[in-house]
CSV table of C-alpha atoms in Angstrom, one decimal:
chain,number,residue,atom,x,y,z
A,7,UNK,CA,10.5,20.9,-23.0
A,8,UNK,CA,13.1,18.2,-23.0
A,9,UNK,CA,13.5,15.9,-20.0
A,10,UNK,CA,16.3,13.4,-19.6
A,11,UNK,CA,15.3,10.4,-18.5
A,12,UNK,CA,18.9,8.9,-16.8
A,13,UNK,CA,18.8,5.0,-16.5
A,14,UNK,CA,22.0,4.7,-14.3
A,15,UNK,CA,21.5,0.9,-14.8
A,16,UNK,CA,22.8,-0.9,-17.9
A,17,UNK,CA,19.8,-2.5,-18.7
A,18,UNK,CA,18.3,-0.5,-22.2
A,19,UNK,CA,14.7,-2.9,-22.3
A,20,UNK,CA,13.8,-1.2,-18.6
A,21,UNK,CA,14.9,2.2,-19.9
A,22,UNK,CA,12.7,1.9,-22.8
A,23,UNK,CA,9.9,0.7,-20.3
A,24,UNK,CA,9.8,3.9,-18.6
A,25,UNK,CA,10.4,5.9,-21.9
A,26,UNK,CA,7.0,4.8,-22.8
A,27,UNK,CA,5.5,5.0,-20.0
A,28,UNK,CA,6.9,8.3,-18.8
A,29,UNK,CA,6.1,9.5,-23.1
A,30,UNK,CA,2.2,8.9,-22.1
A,31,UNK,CA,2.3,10.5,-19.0
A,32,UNK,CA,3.7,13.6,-20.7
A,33,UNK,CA,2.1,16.9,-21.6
A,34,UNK,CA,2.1,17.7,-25.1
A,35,UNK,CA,5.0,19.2,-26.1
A,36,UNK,CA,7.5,17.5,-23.3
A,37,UNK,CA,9.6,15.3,-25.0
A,38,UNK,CA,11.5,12.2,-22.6
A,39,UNK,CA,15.0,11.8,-24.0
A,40,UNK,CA,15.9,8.8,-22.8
A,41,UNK,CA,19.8,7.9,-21.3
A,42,UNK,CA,21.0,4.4,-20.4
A,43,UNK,CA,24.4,4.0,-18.6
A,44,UNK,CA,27.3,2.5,-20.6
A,45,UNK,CA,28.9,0.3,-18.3
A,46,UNK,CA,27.6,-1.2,-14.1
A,47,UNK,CA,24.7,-3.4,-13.3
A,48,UNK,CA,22.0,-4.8,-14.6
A,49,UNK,CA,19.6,-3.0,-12.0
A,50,UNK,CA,20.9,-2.0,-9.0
A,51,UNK,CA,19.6,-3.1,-5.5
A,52,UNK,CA,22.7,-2.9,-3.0
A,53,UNK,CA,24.3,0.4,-1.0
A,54,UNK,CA,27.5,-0.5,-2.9
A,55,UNK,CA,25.5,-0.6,-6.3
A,56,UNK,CA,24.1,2.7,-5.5
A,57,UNK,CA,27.4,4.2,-4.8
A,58,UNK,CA,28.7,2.9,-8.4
A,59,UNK,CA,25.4,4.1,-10.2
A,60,UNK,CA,25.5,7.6,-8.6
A,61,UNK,CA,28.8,8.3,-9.3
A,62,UNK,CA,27.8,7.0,-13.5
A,63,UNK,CA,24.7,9.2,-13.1
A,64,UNK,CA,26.6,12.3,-12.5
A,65,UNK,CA,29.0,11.4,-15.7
A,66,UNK,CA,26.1,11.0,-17.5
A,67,UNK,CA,24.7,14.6,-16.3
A,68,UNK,CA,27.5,15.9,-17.1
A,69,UNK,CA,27.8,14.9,-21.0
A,70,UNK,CA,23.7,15.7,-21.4
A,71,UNK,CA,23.0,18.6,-19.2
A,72,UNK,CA,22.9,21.5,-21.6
A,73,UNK,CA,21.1,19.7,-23.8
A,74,UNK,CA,17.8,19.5,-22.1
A,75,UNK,CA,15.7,21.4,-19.5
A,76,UNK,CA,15.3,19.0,-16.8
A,77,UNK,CA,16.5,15.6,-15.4
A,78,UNK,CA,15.3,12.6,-14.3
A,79,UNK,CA,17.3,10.2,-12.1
A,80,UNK,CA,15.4,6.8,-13.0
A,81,UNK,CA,16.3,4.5,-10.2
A,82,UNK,CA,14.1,4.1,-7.2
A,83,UNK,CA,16.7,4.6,-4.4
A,84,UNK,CA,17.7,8.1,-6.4
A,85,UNK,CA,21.3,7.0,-6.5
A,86,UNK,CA,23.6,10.8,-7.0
A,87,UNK,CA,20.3,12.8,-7.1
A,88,UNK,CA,21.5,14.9,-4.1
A,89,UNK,CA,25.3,15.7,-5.5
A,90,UNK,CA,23.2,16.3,-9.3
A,91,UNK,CA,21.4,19.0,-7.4
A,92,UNK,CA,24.8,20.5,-6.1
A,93,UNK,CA,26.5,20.1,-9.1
A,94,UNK,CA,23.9,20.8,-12.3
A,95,UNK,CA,21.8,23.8,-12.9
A,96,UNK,CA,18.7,22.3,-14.2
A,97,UNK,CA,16.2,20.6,-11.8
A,98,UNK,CA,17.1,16.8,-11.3
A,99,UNK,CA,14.3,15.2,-10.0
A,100,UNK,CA,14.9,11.5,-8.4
A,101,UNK,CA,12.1,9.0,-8.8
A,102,UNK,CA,11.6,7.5,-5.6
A,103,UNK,CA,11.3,11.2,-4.1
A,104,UNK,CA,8.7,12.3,-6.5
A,105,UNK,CA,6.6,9.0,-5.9
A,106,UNK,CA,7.0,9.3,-2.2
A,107,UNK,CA,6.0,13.5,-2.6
A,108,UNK,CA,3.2,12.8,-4.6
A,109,UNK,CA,1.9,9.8,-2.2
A,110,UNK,CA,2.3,12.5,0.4
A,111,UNK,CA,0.0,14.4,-1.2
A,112,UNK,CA,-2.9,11.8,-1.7
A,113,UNK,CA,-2.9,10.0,1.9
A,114,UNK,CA,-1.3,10.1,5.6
A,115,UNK,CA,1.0,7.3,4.6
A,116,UNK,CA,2.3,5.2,1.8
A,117,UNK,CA,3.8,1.9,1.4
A,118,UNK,CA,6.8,1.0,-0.7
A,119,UNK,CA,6.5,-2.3,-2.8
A,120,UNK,CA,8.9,-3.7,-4.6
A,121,UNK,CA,9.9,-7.3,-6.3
A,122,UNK,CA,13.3,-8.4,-4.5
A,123,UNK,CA,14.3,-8.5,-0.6
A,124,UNK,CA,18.0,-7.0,-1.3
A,125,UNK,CA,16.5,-3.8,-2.1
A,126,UNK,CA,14.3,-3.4,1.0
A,127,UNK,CA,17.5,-2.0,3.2
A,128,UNK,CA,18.2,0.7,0.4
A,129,UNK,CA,14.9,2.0,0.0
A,130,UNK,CA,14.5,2.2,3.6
A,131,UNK,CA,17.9,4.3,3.9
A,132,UNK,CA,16.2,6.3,1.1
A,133,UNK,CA,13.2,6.9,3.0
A,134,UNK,CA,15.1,8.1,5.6
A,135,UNK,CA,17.7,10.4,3.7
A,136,UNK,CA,14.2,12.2,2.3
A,137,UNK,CA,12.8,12.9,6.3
A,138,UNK,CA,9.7,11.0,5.0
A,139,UNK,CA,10.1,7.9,7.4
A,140,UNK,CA,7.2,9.2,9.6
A,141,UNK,CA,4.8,9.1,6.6
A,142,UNK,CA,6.0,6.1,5.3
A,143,UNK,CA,4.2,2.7,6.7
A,144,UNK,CA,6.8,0.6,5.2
A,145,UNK,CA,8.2,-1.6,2.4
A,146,UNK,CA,7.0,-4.8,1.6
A,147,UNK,CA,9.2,-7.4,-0.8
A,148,UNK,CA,8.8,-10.0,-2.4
A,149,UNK,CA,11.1,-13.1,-2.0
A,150,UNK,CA,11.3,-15.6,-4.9
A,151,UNK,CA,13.0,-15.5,-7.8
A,152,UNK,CA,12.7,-14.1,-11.4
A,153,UNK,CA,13.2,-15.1,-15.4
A,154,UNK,CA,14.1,-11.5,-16.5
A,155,UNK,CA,14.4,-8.0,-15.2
A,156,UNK,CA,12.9,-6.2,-17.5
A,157,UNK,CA,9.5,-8.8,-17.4
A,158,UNK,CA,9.5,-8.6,-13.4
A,159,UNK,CA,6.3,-6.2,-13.1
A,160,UNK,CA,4.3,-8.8,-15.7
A,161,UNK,CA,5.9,-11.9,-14.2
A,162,UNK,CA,4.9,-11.1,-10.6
A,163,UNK,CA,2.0,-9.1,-10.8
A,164,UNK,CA,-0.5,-11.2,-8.9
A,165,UNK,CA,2.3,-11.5,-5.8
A,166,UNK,CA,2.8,-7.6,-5.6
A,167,UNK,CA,-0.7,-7.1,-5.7
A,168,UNK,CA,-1.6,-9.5,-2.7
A,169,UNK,CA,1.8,-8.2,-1.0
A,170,UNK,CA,0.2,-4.3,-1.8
A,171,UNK,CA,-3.2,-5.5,-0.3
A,172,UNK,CA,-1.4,-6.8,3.0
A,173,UNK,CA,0.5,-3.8,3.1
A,174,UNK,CA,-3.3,-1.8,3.1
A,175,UNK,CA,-4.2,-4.0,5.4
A,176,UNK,CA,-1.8,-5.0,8.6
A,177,UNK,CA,0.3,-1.6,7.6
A,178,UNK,CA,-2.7,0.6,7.5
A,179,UNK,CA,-1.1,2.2,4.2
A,180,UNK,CA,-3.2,5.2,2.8
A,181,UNK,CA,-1.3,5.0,-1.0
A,182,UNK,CA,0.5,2.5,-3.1
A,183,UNK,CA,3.9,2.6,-4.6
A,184,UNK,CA,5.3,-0.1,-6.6
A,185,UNK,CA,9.1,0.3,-6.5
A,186,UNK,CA,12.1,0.0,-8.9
A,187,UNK,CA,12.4,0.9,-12.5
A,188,UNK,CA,11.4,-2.6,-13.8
A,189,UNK,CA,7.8,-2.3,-12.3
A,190,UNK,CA,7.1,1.1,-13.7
A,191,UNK,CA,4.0,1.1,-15.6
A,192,UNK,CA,2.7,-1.5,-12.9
A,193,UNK,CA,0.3,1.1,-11.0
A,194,UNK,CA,-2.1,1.6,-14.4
A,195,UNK,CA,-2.6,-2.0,-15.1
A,196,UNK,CA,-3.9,-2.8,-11.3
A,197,UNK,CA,-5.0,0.2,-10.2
A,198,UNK,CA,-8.6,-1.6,-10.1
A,199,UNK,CA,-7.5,-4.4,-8.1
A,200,UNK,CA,-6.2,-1.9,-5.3
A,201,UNK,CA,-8.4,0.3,-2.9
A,202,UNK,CA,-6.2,2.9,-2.1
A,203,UNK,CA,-4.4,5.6,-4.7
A,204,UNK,CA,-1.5,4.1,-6.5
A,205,UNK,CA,1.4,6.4,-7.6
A,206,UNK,CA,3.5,5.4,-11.1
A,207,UNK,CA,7.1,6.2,-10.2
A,208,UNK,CA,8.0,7.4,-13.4
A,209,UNK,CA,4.4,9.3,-13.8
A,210,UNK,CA,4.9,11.1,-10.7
A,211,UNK,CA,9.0,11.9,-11.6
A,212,UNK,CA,7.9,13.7,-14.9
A,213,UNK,CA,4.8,15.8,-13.9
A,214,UNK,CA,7.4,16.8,-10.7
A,215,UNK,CA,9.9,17.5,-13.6
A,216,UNK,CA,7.2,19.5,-16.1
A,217,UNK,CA,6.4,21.4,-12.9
A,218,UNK,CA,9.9,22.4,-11.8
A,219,UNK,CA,11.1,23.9,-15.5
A,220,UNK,CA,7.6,25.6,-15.0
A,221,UNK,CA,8.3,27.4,-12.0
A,222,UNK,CA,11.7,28.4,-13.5
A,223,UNK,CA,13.6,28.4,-9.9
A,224,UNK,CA,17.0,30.0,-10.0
A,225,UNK,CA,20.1,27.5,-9.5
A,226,UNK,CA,21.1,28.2,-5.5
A,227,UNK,CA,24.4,30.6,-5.0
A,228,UNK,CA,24.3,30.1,-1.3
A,229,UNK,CA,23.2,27.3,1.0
A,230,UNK,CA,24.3,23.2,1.0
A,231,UNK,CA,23.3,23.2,-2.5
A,232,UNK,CA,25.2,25.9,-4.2
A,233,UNK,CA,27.6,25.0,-7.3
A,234,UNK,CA,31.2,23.7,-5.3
A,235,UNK,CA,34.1,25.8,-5.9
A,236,UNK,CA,36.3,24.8,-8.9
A,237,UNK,CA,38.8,22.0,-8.1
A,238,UNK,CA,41.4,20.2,-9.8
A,239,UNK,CA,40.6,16.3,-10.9
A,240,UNK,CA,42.9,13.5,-11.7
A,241,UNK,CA,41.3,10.7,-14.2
A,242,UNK,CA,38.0,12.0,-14.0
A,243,UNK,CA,35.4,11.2,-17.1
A,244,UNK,CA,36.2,13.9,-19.3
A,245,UNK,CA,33.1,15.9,-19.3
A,246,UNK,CA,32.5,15.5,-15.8
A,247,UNK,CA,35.9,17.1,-14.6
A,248,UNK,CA,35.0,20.2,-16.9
A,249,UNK,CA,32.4,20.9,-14.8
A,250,UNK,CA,34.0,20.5,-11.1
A,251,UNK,CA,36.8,22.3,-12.7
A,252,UNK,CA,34.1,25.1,-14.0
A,253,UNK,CA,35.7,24.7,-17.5
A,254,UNK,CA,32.4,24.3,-19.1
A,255,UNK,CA,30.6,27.3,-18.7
């Protein structure tokens, strides 16, 4: 089994973080091909952002789809996951909707932690867009500054385990999740320092994946996420308007 793991940010030392930690989480013969986007932002953490690095994850998609058996969207926020679904036939799983699924599944509510206060309205929207804002008791930010992106989860790892434990505390949150690529790989090393389950965004993104290519669901032909009906594109990436175009299959 080949997974892609799509980085629609431009930083390659965070995709290479969750490589190896998705790589671990693996099952033996699932191999994480890992994809980092050519051109955009560092890490992206604004509506606008998202809009840019959903419309560079489905160019991406489009150049790696038939090469591997399931994809990954690798941004908490799951910038383009929905139009992936529409457009791709293999399962696209988004990361902050398999954490938030799988926290589901270990407590009456989660909390959402992450390491900058820009990204707080974005994951909120996300929360939203994924009907989970009834189980979700909130998201907690930090506020001060950082060296490097792709150090974040090591840098501030004592502040987003005291923000985590007042987020079990005055939130009354039943499961953990730190948020945002950087801080994958976070939930192993302080599991022990945290009462409550703690859900690895990229973990819980590639077991969603394994499980999806295992139940071999067909593509949808009817309903809001069948393929679109072919259409003519003007100065579209080139693999990209193959596909709206239905030249590539």
């Amino acid at each position: 089994m080949k997974l892609l793991l799509l980085n629609p940010n431009t930083s390659t030392e965070v995709t290479d973080l969750m490589t190896g930690v998705g790589q671990r989480a693996a099952a033996f013969g699932t191999e994480i091909v890992p994809c980092t986007a050519a051109r955009g932002v560092p890490y992206i953490s604004t509506r606008t952002e998202a809009q840019i690095g959903g419309a560079i994850a489905l160019e991406m998609l489009a150049e790696q789809h038939k090469k591997v058996d399931a994809a990954i969207i690798a941004a908490f926020g799951d910038p383009g996951l929905f139009a992936a679904r529409e457009t791709f036939d293999i399962p696209v799983v988004g990361m902050a909707e398999a954490a938030m699924l799988t926290a589901c599944m270990a407590g009456r509510r989660f909390a959402i932690v992450t390491f900058a206060q820009a990204l707080g309205p974005w994951y909120e929207e996300c929360v939203r867009d994924h009907g989970l804002r009834e189980r979700c008791a909130g998201v907690r930010m930090l506020d001060t500054p950082f060296k490097a992106i792709s150090d974040v989860g090591t840098e501030k790892e004592d502040l987003l385990v005291d923000l985590a434990q007042r987020a079990i505390v005055e939130d009354e949150a039943d499961v953990l999740i730190f948020a945002g690529a950087p801080l994958s790989g976070l939930a192993a090393r302080v599991a022990d320092r945290i009462p409550v389950p703690v859900v690895d965004q990229v973990v819980a993104a590639v077991k969603q994946a394994e499980a999806l290519v295992a139940l071999r669901l067909r593509k949808a032909t009817a309903g809001t996420f069948r393929r679109p009906a072919a259409k003519p594109t003007i100065g579209l990436a080139g693999a990209l308007a193959a596909r709206l175009e239905h030249r590539d299959s």
